[in-house]
Amino acid sequence: MPEVDPRDDAAGAGGESRPARSRAAELIAAAGLAARRFEVPAAAAVYEPDAPARSVYLLHAGQVRVLLLTPGAGERAVRLLEILGPGDWFGAPALTADPDAGGDAPTYGTRAVAVTAAAVSEVPADRLLAALPAHPAVATALIRSLGSKLQASYGEAATLVFDDTNRRLVRTLLQFSTTSAATPQPGPEGQPGVELRITHQQLAQAIGAARETVSLALTQLRQRNLLRTGRNRLSFSPGALEDFYRAQSGPREAKEVVE
């Protein structure tokens, strides 16, 4: 089997680029689906876990993060699932409702929070699904987005089983390096680099580990000259970090597709 690029999960199914996803999102919002565009202040929630899931959402500007609130207390009761930027859509549970089955609508099960001021379109899920036969481009975009999320969930499940905390951290850094939380910047020796705006606690939430464990792992990566740390930001070369990730794989792991 071919080797896995740890950043593939964020690239989209079929290698779909962020500009392509942005155009697809705009098409969904403009396809006569009674979409409602609105502004979300920073730190405000787009939806809560127990809200009825009746709409999907399209992010036009800003950044939204999707959080899973698990039973328990403290920072480990929160999991950071996704970092979303312009062109990304979210609220997929709304697409699972079966109008013929009756009963209550499903809930979102997660909390979507605007990290910065954001512009969002709300699209009724029933209208979207009913319009798909007449809008094949919208259907294609939706299938690709769902495929990308499914691929990412497979990859995360595999890392929880096979990877230790350090490798999960590196993989997560690589995935987040292609999100709106990352800004391109020159890396060492002319390599492309990024500055990732994220806290140690948020990384801990993303990989399901204690903040102290993540801080120690980041210190070890810094000592290897694989990243630089600052206040709520990390700078690194995704290429160098990917090489390190692959070098840590065993002979079997390096060949297995884990998505």
mmCIF file of C-alpha atoms in Angstrom:
data_model
loop_
_atom_site.group_PDB
_atom_site.id
_atom_site.type_symbol
_atom_site.label_atom_id
_atom_site.label_comp_id
_atom_site.label_asym_id
_atom_site.label_seq_id
_atom_site.Cartn_x
_atom_site.Cartn_y
_atom_site.Cartn_z
ATOM 1 C CA MET A 1 0.000 0.000 0.000
ATOM 2 C CA PRO A 2 1.210 3.580 -0.588
ATOM 3 C CA GLU A 3 2.472 5.687 2.272
ATOM 4 C CA VAL A 4 0.159 8.146 3.948
ATOM 5 C CA ASP A 5 0.697 11.896 3.882
ATOM 6 C CA PRO A 6 -0.406 13.033 7.345
ATOM 7 C CA ARG A 7 -1.683 16.272 5.783
ATOM 8 C CA ASP A 8 -4.047 14.557 3.334
ATOM 9 C CA ASP A 9 -6.946 14.665 5.798
ATOM 10 C CA ALA A 10 -7.034 18.427 5.582
ATOM 11 C CA ALA A 11 -6.627 18.621 1.820
ATOM 12 C CA GLY A 12 -10.051 17.210 1.055
ATOM 13 C CA ALA A 13 -11.165 14.040 -0.662
ATOM 14 C CA GLY A 14 -9.735 13.573 -4.114
ATOM 15 C CA GLY A 15 -7.074 16.214 -3.467
ATOM 16 C CA GLU A 16 -9.628 19.038 -3.595
ATOM 17 C CA SER A 17 -7.888 22.349 -2.942
ATOM 18 C CA ARG A 18 -9.130 25.074 -0.611
ATOM 19 C CA PRO A 19 -9.940 27.478 -3.529
ATOM 20 C CA ALA A 20 -12.053 24.742 -5.145
ATOM 21 C CA ARG A 21 -13.878 24.126 -1.872
ATOM 22 C CA SER A 22 -14.446 27.875 -1.498
ATOM 23 C CA ARG A 23 -16.057 28.088 -4.936
ATOM 24 C CA ALA A 24 -18.204 25.053 -4.132
ATOM 25 C CA ALA A 25 -19.347 26.637 -0.871
ATOM 26 C CA GLU A 26 -20.328 29.833 -2.629
ATOM 27 C CA LEU A 27 -22.299 27.793 -5.153
ATOM 28 C CA ILE A 28 -24.185 26.004 -2.368
ATOM 29 C CA ALA A 29 -25.022 29.326 -0.733
ATOM 30 C CA ALA A 30 -26.264 30.843 -4.013
ATOM 31 C CA ALA A 31 -28.273 27.915 -5.385
ATOM 32 C CA GLY A 32 -31.696 29.258 -4.425
ATOM 33 C CA LEU A 33 -31.847 27.299 -1.177
ATOM 34 C CA ALA A 34 -33.183 30.074 1.064
ATOM 35 C CA ALA A 35 -29.763 30.461 2.663
ATOM 36 C CA ARG A 36 -29.527 33.082 5.406
ATOM 37 C CA ARG A 37 -26.218 34.907 5.657
ATOM 38 C CA PHE A 38 -25.326 36.434 9.014
ATOM 39 C CA GLU A 39 -22.403 37.676 11.091
ATOM 40 C CA VAL A 40 -21.104 35.854 14.168
ATOM 41 C CA PRO A 41 -19.072 37.800 16.752
ATOM 42 C CA ALA A 42 -15.807 36.347 18.000
ATOM 43 C CA ALA A 43 -16.292 33.836 20.847
ATOM 44 C CA ALA A 44 -19.996 33.369 19.992
ATOM 45 C CA ALA A 45 -21.453 29.941 19.234
ATOM 46 C CA VAL A 46 -23.038 29.174 15.871
ATOM 47 C CA TYR A 47 -24.829 26.226 17.457
ATOM 48 C CA GLU A 48 -24.769 24.222 20.680
ATOM 49 C CA PRO A 49 -24.615 20.415 21.112
ATOM 50 C CA ASP A 50 -28.276 20.024 22.090
ATOM 51 C CA ALA A 51 -29.675 22.293 19.333
ATOM 52 C CA PRO A 52 -31.949 20.562 16.773
ATOM 53 C CA ALA A 53 -29.889 19.917 13.628
ATOM 54 C CA ARG A 54 -31.992 21.366 10.825
ATOM 55 C CA SER A 55 -29.428 23.389 8.844
ATOM 56 C CA VAL A 56 -25.922 23.122 7.482
ATOM 57 C CA TYR A 57 -23.592 26.109 7.633
ATOM 58 C CA LEU A 58 -21.114 27.582 5.181
ATOM 59 C CA LEU A 59 -18.241 29.732 6.364
ATOM 60 C CA HIS A 60 -17.489 32.732 4.121
ATOM 61 C CA ALA A 61 -15.024 34.634 6.315
ATOM 62 C CA GLY A 62 -13.323 34.211 9.665
ATOM 63 C CA GLN A 63 -12.544 31.060 11.594
ATOM 64 C CA VAL A 64 -14.819 28.561 13.361
ATOM 65 C CA ARG A 65 -13.756 25.662 15.546
ATOM 66 C CA VAL A 66 -15.887 22.598 16.250
ATOM 67 C CA LEU A 67 -15.677 21.202 19.782
ATOM 68 C CA LEU A 68 -16.921 17.953 21.275
ATOM 69 C CA LEU A 69 -17.960 18.316 24.914
ATOM 70 C CA THR A 70 -17.477 14.991 26.681
ATOM 71 C CA PRO A 71 -18.651 13.968 30.168
ATOM 72 C CA GLY A 72 -16.290 15.021 32.908
ATOM 73 C CA ALA A 73 -14.614 18.158 34.125
ATOM 74 C CA GLY A 74 -11.555 20.148 33.168
ATOM 75 C CA GLU A 75 -9.807 20.775 29.890
ATOM 76 C CA ARG A 76 -9.758 17.102 28.864
ATOM 77 C CA ALA A 77 -13.570 17.113 28.755
ATOM 78 C CA VAL A 78 -13.339 19.171 25.550
ATOM 79 C CA ARG A 79 -12.071 17.812 22.225
ATOM 80 C CA LEU A 80 -11.101 20.109 19.367
ATOM 81 C CA LEU A 81 -12.380 18.311 16.269
ATOM 82 C CA GLU A 82 -11.991 20.779 13.418
ATOM 83 C CA ILE A 83 -10.556 24.180 12.545
ATOM 84 C CA LEU A 84 -12.651 25.685 9.764
ATOM 85 C CA GLY A 85 -11.904 28.544 7.389
ATOM 86 C CA PRO A 86 -13.554 30.251 4.411
ATOM 87 C CA GLY A 87 -15.080 27.671 2.058
ATOM 88 C CA ASP A 88 -15.646 25.049 4.752
ATOM 89 C CA TRP A 89 -19.103 23.820 5.692
ATOM 90 C CA PHE A 90 -20.241 22.268 8.949
ATOM 91 C CA GLY A 91 -23.344 20.975 10.716
ATOM 92 C CA ALA A 92 -23.410 17.605 8.899
ATOM 93 C CA PRO A 93 -25.778 15.942 11.442
ATOM 94 C CA ALA A 94 -28.595 17.961 9.846
ATOM 95 C CA LEU A 95 -28.193 15.829 6.715
ATOM 96 C CA THR A 96 -28.994 12.625 8.611
ATOM 97 C CA ALA A 97 -32.614 13.482 9.450
ATOM 98 C CA ASP A 98 -35.207 11.286 7.744
ATOM 99 C CA PRO A 99 -38.428 13.287 7.254
ATOM 100 C CA ASP A 100 -40.392 10.082 6.587
ATOM 101 C CA ALA A 101 -39.362 8.558 9.903
ATOM 102 C CA GLY A 102 -41.031 11.218 12.025
ATOM 103 C CA GLY A 103 -39.872 12.041 15.512
ATOM 104 C CA ASP A 104 -37.569 14.807 16.659
ATOM 105 C CA ALA A 105 -34.711 16.179 14.598
ATOM 106 C CA PRO A 106 -31.216 14.963 15.521
ATOM 107 C CA THR A 107 -28.986 17.295 17.504
ATOM 108 C CA TYR A 108 -25.633 18.628 16.380
ATOM 109 C CA GLY A 109 -23.796 16.906 19.222
ATOM 110 C CA THR A 110 -20.930 19.410 18.994
ATOM 111 C CA ARG A 111 -20.380 23.102 19.652
ATOM 112 C CA ALA A 112 -19.335 25.366 16.779
ATOM 113 C CA VAL A 113 -17.633 28.548 18.015
ATOM 114 C CA ALA A 114 -16.380 31.536 16.056
ATOM 115 C CA VAL A 115 -12.753 32.178 17.002
ATOM 116 C CA THR A 116 -12.765 35.445 15.052
ATOM 117 C CA ALA A 117 -15.669 37.485 13.721
ATOM 118 C CA ALA A 118 -17.173 35.289 11.027
ATOM 119 C CA ALA A 119 -19.609 35.484 8.122
ATOM 120 C CA VAL A 120 -21.764 32.364 7.842
ATOM 121 C CA SER A 121 -24.622 31.145 5.649
ATOM 122 C CA GLU A 122 -27.278 28.905 7.155
ATOM 123 C CA VAL A 123 -28.840 26.517 4.621
ATOM 124 C CA PRO A 124 -31.937 24.445 5.518
ATOM 125 C CA ALA A 125 -30.884 20.814 5.163
ATOM 126 C CA ASP A 126 -34.195 19.673 3.670
ATOM 127 C CA ARG A 127 -33.981 22.310 0.920
ATOM 128 C CA LEU A 128 -30.395 21.398 0.182
ATOM 129 C CA LEU A 129 -31.154 17.692 -0.146
ATOM 130 C CA ALA A 130 -34.235 18.320 -2.290
ATOM 131 C CA ALA A 131 -32.227 20.538 -4.654
ATOM 132 C CA LEU A 132 -29.351 18.124 -5.239
ATOM 133 C CA PRO A 133 -30.843 16.376 -8.335
ATOM 134 C CA ALA A 134 -31.119 19.743 -10.098
ATOM 135 C CA HIS A 135 -27.678 20.941 -8.998
ATOM 136 C CA PRO A 136 -25.097 18.213 -9.698
ATOM 137 C CA ALA A 137 -22.218 20.590 -8.940
ATOM 138 C CA VAL A 138 -23.618 21.130 -5.451
ATOM 139 C CA ALA A 139 -24.049 17.369 -5.002
ATOM 140 C CA THR A 140 -20.448 16.787 -6.064
ATOM 141 C CA ALA A 141 -19.161 19.385 -3.615
ATOM 142 C CA LEU A 142 -21.226 17.908 -0.809
ATOM 143 C CA ILE A 143 -20.065 14.345 -1.496
ATOM 144 C CA ARG A 144 -16.439 15.462 -1.600
ATOM 145 C CA SER A 145 -16.789 17.303 1.682
ATOM 146 C CA LEU A 146 -18.452 14.323 3.349
ATOM 147 C CA GLY A 147 -15.772 12.025 1.953
ATOM 148 C CA SER A 148 -13.046 14.277 3.321
ATOM 149 C CA LYS A 149 -14.589 14.288 6.796
ATOM 150 C CA LEU A 150 -15.038 10.512 6.717
ATOM 151 C CA GLN A 151 -11.424 10.042 5.652
ATOM 152 C CA ALA A 152 -10.282 12.334 8.472
ATOM 153 C CA SER A 153 -12.317 10.407 11.052
ATOM 154 C CA TYR A 154 -10.752 7.114 9.902
ATOM 155 C CA GLY A 155 -7.307 8.657 10.236
ATOM 156 C CA GLU A 156 -8.011 9.979 13.726
ATOM 157 C CA ALA A 157 -9.406 6.623 14.864
ATOM 158 C CA ALA A 158 -6.264 4.878 13.617
ATOM 159 C CA THR A 159 -3.923 7.305 15.380
ATOM 160 C CA LEU A 160 -5.760 6.816 18.672
ATOM 161 C CA VAL A 161 -5.126 3.064 18.377
ATOM 162 C CA PHE A 162 -1.637 2.921 16.881
ATOM 163 C CA ASP A 163 0.131 6.222 17.634
ATOM 164 C CA ASP A 164 1.594 7.472 20.879
ATOM 165 C CA THR A 165 0.964 11.023 22.059
ATOM 166 C CA ASN A 166 4.039 12.469 20.337
ATOM 167 C CA ARG A 167 3.083 11.093 16.927
ATOM 168 C CA ARG A 168 -0.541 12.169 17.349
ATOM 169 C CA LEU A 169 0.725 15.652 18.106
ATOM 170 C CA VAL A 170 2.919 15.791 15.003
ATOM 171 C CA ARG A 171 0.108 14.486 12.824
ATOM 172 C CA THR A 172 -2.276 17.080 14.250
ATOM 173 C CA LEU A 173 0.220 19.889 13.633
ATOM 174 C CA LEU A 174 0.503 18.776 10.010
ATOM 175 C CA GLN A 175 -3.268 18.676 9.598
ATOM 176 C CA PHE A 176 -3.739 22.099 11.181
ATOM 177 C CA SER A 177 -0.941 23.538 8.996
ATOM 178 C CA THR A 178 -3.396 23.594 6.068
ATOM 179 C CA THR A 179 -6.251 25.261 7.972
ATOM 180 C CA SER A 180 -7.173 28.902 8.466
ATOM 181 C CA ALA A 181 -5.293 28.855 11.784
ATOM 182 C CA ALA A 182 -1.991 28.722 9.846
ATOM 183 C CA THR A 183 -0.274 31.589 8.020
ATOM 184 C CA PRO A 184 2.419 30.839 5.420
ATOM 185 C CA GLN A 185 5.878 32.168 6.203
ATOM 186 C CA PRO A 186 9.456 31.359 5.154
ATOM 187 C CA GLY A 187 10.875 28.290 6.872
ATOM 188 C CA PRO A 188 14.483 27.293 7.604
ATOM 189 C CA GLU A 189 16.810 26.906 4.633
ATOM 190 C CA GLY A 190 14.226 28.330 2.266
ATOM 191 C CA GLN A 191 11.592 25.647 2.955
ATOM 192 C CA PRO A 192 7.945 26.699 3.050
ATOM 193 C CA GLY A 193 6.857 27.262 6.627
ATOM 194 C CA VAL A 194 3.756 28.212 8.593
ATOM 195 C CA GLU A 195 2.884 30.038 11.765
ATOM 196 C CA LEU A 196 0.100 28.205 13.560
ATOM 197 C CA ARG A 197 -1.999 30.218 16.012
ATOM 198 C CA ILE A 198 -3.013 27.735 18.681
ATOM 199 C CA THR A 199 -2.473 27.221 22.399
ATOM 200 C CA HIS A 200 -1.020 24.213 24.176
ATOM 201 C CA GLN A 201 -4.422 23.592 25.745
ATOM 202 C CA GLN A 202 -6.154 23.589 22.339
ATOM 203 C CA LEU A 203 -3.611 21.101 20.999
ATOM 204 C CA ALA A 204 -4.223 18.940 24.058
ATOM 205 C CA GLN A 205 -7.950 19.083 23.302
ATOM 206 C CA ALA A 206 -7.285 18.052 19.716
ATOM 207 C CA ILE A 207 -5.270 14.924 20.527
ATOM 208 C CA GLY A 208 -6.931 13.902 23.789
ATOM 209 C CA ALA A 209 -3.927 14.385 26.071
ATOM 210 C CA ALA A 210 -3.009 16.431 29.131
ATOM 211 C CA ARG A 211 -1.724 19.945 28.487
ATOM 212 C CA GLU A 212 1.484 19.162 30.394
ATOM 213 C CA THR A 213 2.137 16.193 28.104
ATOM 214 C CA VAL A 214 1.683 18.351 25.020
ATOM 215 C CA SER A 215 3.966 21.065 26.410
ATOM 216 C CA LEU A 216 6.696 18.473 27.019
ATOM 217 C CA ALA A 217 6.320 17.046 23.513
ATOM 218 C CA LEU A 218 6.529 20.535 21.984
ATOM 219 C CA THR A 219 9.687 21.197 23.996
ATOM 220 C CA GLN A 220 11.235 18.018 22.577
ATOM 221 C CA LEU A 221 10.338 19.080 19.036
ATOM 222 C CA ARG A 222 11.847 22.513 19.683
ATOM 223 C CA GLN A 223 15.042 20.902 20.947
ATOM 224 C CA ARG A 224 15.225 19.003 17.663
ATOM 225 C CA ASN A 225 14.904 22.355 15.835
ATOM 226 C CA LEU A 226 11.643 21.197 14.265
ATOM 227 C CA LEU A 227 9.592 24.146 15.512
ATOM 228 C CA ARG A 228 9.739 27.471 17.300
ATOM 229 C CA THR A 229 7.302 28.459 20.006
ATOM 230 C CA GLY A 230 5.815 31.837 20.865
ATOM 231 C CA ARG A 231 2.819 33.171 22.730
ATOM 232 C CA ASN A 232 -0.133 31.126 21.453
ATOM 233 C CA ARG A 233 1.698 30.350 18.227
ATOM 234 C CA LEU A 234 4.029 27.757 16.727
ATOM 235 C CA SER A 235 6.297 28.134 13.698
ATOM 236 C CA PHE A 236 7.526 25.132 11.710
ATOM 237 C CA SER A 237 8.197 23.687 8.290
ATOM 238 C CA PRO A 238 5.490 21.148 7.413
ATOM 239 C CA GLY A 239 7.932 19.348 5.127
ATOM 240 C CA ALA A 240 10.524 18.883 7.869
ATOM 241 C CA LEU A 241 7.876 17.826 10.353
ATOM 242 C CA GLU A 242 6.436 15.321 7.879
ATOM 243 C CA ASP A 243 9.901 13.806 7.336
ATOM 244 C CA PHE A 244 10.242 13.439 11.105
ATOM 245 C CA TYR A 245 6.775 11.840 11.330
ATOM 246 C CA ARG A 246 7.668 9.243 8.695
ATOM 247 C CA ALA A 247 11.038 8.542 10.282
ATOM 248 C CA GLN A 248 9.271 7.644 13.531
ATOM 249 C CA SER A 249 7.068 5.063 11.761
ATOM 250 C CA GLY A 250 7.869 1.391 12.054
ATOM 251 C CA PRO A 251 8.370 -0.676 8.867
ATOM 252 C CA ARG A 252 4.725 -1.756 8.854
ATOM 253 C CA GLU A 253 3.260 1.612 9.781
ATOM 254 C CA ALA A 254 5.104 3.393 7.010
ATOM 255 C CA LYS A 255 3.277 1.313 4.412
ATOM 256 C CA GLU A 256 -0.219 1.152 5.828
ATOM 257 C CA VAL A 257 -3.006 3.491 4.799
ATOM 258 C CA VAL A 258 -4.597 4.607 8.039
ATOM 259 C CA GLU A 259 -7.267 6.986 6.739
#
